[in-house]
CSV table of C-alpha atoms in Angstrom, one decimal:
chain,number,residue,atom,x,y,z
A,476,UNK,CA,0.0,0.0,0.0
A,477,UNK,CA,2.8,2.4,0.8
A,478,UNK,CA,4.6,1.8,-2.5
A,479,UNK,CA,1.4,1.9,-4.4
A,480,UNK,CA,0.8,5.2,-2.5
A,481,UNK,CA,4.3,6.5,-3.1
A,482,UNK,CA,4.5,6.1,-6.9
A,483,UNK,CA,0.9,8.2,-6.6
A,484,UNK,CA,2.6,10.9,-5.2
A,485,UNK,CA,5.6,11.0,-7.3
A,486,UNK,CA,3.3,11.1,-10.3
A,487,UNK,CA,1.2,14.3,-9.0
A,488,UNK,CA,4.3,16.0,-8.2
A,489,UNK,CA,5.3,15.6,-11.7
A,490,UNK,CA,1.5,16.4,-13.4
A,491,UNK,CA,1.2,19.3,-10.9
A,492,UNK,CA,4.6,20.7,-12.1
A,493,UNK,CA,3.6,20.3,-16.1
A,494,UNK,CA,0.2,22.0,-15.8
A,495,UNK,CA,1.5,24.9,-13.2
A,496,UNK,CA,3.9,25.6,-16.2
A,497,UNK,CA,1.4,25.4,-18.8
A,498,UNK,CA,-0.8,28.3,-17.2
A,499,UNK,CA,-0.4,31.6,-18.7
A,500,UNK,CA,1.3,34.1,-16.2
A,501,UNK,CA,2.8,37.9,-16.8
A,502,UNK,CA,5.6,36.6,-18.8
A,503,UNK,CA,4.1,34.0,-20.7
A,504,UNK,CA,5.9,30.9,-19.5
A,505,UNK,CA,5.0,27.6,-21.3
A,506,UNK,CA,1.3,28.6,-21.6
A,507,UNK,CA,1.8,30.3,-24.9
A,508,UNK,CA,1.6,26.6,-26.3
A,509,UNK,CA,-2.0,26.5,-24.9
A,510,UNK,CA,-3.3,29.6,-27.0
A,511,UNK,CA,-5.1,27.5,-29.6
A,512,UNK,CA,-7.5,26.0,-26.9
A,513,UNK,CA,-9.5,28.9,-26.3
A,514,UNK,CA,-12.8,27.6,-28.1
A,515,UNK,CA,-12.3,24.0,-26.2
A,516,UNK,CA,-12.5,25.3,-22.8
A,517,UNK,CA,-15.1,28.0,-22.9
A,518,UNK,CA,-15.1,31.7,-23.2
A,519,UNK,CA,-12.2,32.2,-20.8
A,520,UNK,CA,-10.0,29.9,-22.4
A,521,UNK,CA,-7.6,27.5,-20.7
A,522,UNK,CA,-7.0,30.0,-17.6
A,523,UNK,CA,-10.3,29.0,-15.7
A,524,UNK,CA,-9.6,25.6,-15.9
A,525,UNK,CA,-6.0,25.1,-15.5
A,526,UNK,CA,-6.9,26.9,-12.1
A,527,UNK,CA,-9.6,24.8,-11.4
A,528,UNK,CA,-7.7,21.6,-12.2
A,529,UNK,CA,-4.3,22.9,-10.1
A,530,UNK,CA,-6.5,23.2,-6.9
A,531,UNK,CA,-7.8,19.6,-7.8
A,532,UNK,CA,-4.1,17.8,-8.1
A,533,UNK,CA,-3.1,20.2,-5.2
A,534,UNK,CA,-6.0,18.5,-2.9
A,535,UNK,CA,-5.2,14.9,-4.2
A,536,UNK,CA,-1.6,15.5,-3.7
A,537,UNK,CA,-2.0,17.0,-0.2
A,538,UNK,CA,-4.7,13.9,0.7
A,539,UNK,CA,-1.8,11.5,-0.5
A,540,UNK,CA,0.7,13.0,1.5
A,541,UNK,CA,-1.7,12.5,4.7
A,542,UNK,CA,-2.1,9.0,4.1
A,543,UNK,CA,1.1,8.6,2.9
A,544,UNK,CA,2.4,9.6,6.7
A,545,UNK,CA,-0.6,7.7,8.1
A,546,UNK,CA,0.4,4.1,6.1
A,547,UNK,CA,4.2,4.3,7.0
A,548,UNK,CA,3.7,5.1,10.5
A,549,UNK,CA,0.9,2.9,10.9
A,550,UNK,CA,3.3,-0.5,9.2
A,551,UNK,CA,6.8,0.9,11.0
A,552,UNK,CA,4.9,2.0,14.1
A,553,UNK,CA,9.3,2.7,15.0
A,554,UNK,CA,11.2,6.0,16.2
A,555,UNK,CA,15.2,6.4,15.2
A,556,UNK,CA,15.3,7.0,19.3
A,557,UNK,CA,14.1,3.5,20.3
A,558,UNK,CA,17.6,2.2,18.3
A,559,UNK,CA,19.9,4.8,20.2
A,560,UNK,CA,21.6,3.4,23.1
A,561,UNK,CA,21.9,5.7,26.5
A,562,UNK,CA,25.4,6.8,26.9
A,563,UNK,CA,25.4,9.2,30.0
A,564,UNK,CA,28.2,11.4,30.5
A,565,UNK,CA,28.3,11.2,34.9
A,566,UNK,CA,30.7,8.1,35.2
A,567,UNK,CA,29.0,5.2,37.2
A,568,UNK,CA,31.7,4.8,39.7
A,569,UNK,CA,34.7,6.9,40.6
A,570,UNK,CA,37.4,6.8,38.8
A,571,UNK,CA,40.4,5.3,40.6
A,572,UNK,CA,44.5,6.3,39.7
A,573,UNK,CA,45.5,2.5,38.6
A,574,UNK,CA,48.6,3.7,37.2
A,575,UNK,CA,51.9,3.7,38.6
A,576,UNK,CA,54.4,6.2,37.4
A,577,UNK,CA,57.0,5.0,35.4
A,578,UNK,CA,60.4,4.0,37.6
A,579,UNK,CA,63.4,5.7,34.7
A,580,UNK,CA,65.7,3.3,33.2
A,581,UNK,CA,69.3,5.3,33.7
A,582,UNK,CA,69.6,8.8,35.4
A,583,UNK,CA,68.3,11.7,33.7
A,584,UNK,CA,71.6,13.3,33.6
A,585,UNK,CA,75.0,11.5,33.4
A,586,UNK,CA,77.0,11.7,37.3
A,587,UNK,CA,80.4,13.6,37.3
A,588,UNK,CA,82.8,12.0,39.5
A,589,UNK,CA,84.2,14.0,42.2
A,590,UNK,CA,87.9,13.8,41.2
A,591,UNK,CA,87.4,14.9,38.1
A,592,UNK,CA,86.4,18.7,38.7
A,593,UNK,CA,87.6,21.3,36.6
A,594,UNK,CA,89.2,24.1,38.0
């Protein structure tokens, strides 16, 4: 049902885009390919009912989107928060110094022998 409902809604998003550039506006757009209608449509021409059938694929599109939302939540019925694991940042238990420092190796700076002083 979602796809089904899906494919519905990518379809009006592509007729409502083709007939909203169809319609006449102040600089002509892609209505001027509609001028030969006039006598097919009524005395207005196409204007009235492009209008008319805009708000029509607007109201199916918006009724789509609804149950669109309605259908996926209703078959996930799933947040992204029930997935995220709880991480606080207060340690559970003190932390305790485990480590030692380090015992050097050889003197940090060689030993001059008594004897051997320069004067």
């Amino acid at each position: 049902m979602a796809s089904t409902l899906l494919v519905t809604q990518i379809i009006l998003a592509i007729v409502i885009v083709i007939v909203v550039l169809l319609q006449k506006s102040s600089s002509i757009g892609l209505g001027v390919y509609s001028g030969s209608n006039d006598s097919v449509f009524g005395a207005k021409g196409p204007a009235g009912f492009m209008a008319k059938l805009t708000m029509f694929l607007g109201l199916l599109f918006l009724i789509n989107t609804i149950s669109l939302g309605y259908v996926y939540n209703k078959n996930h019925n799933k947040s992204i928060l029930d997935d995220a694991t709880k991480k606080s940042l207060v340690p559970v238990a003190p932390l305790q110094n485990t480590l030692e420092p380090v015992k050097p190796i050889a003197p940090l700076a060689p030993l001059i022998p008594e004897n051997n002083q320069t004067k």
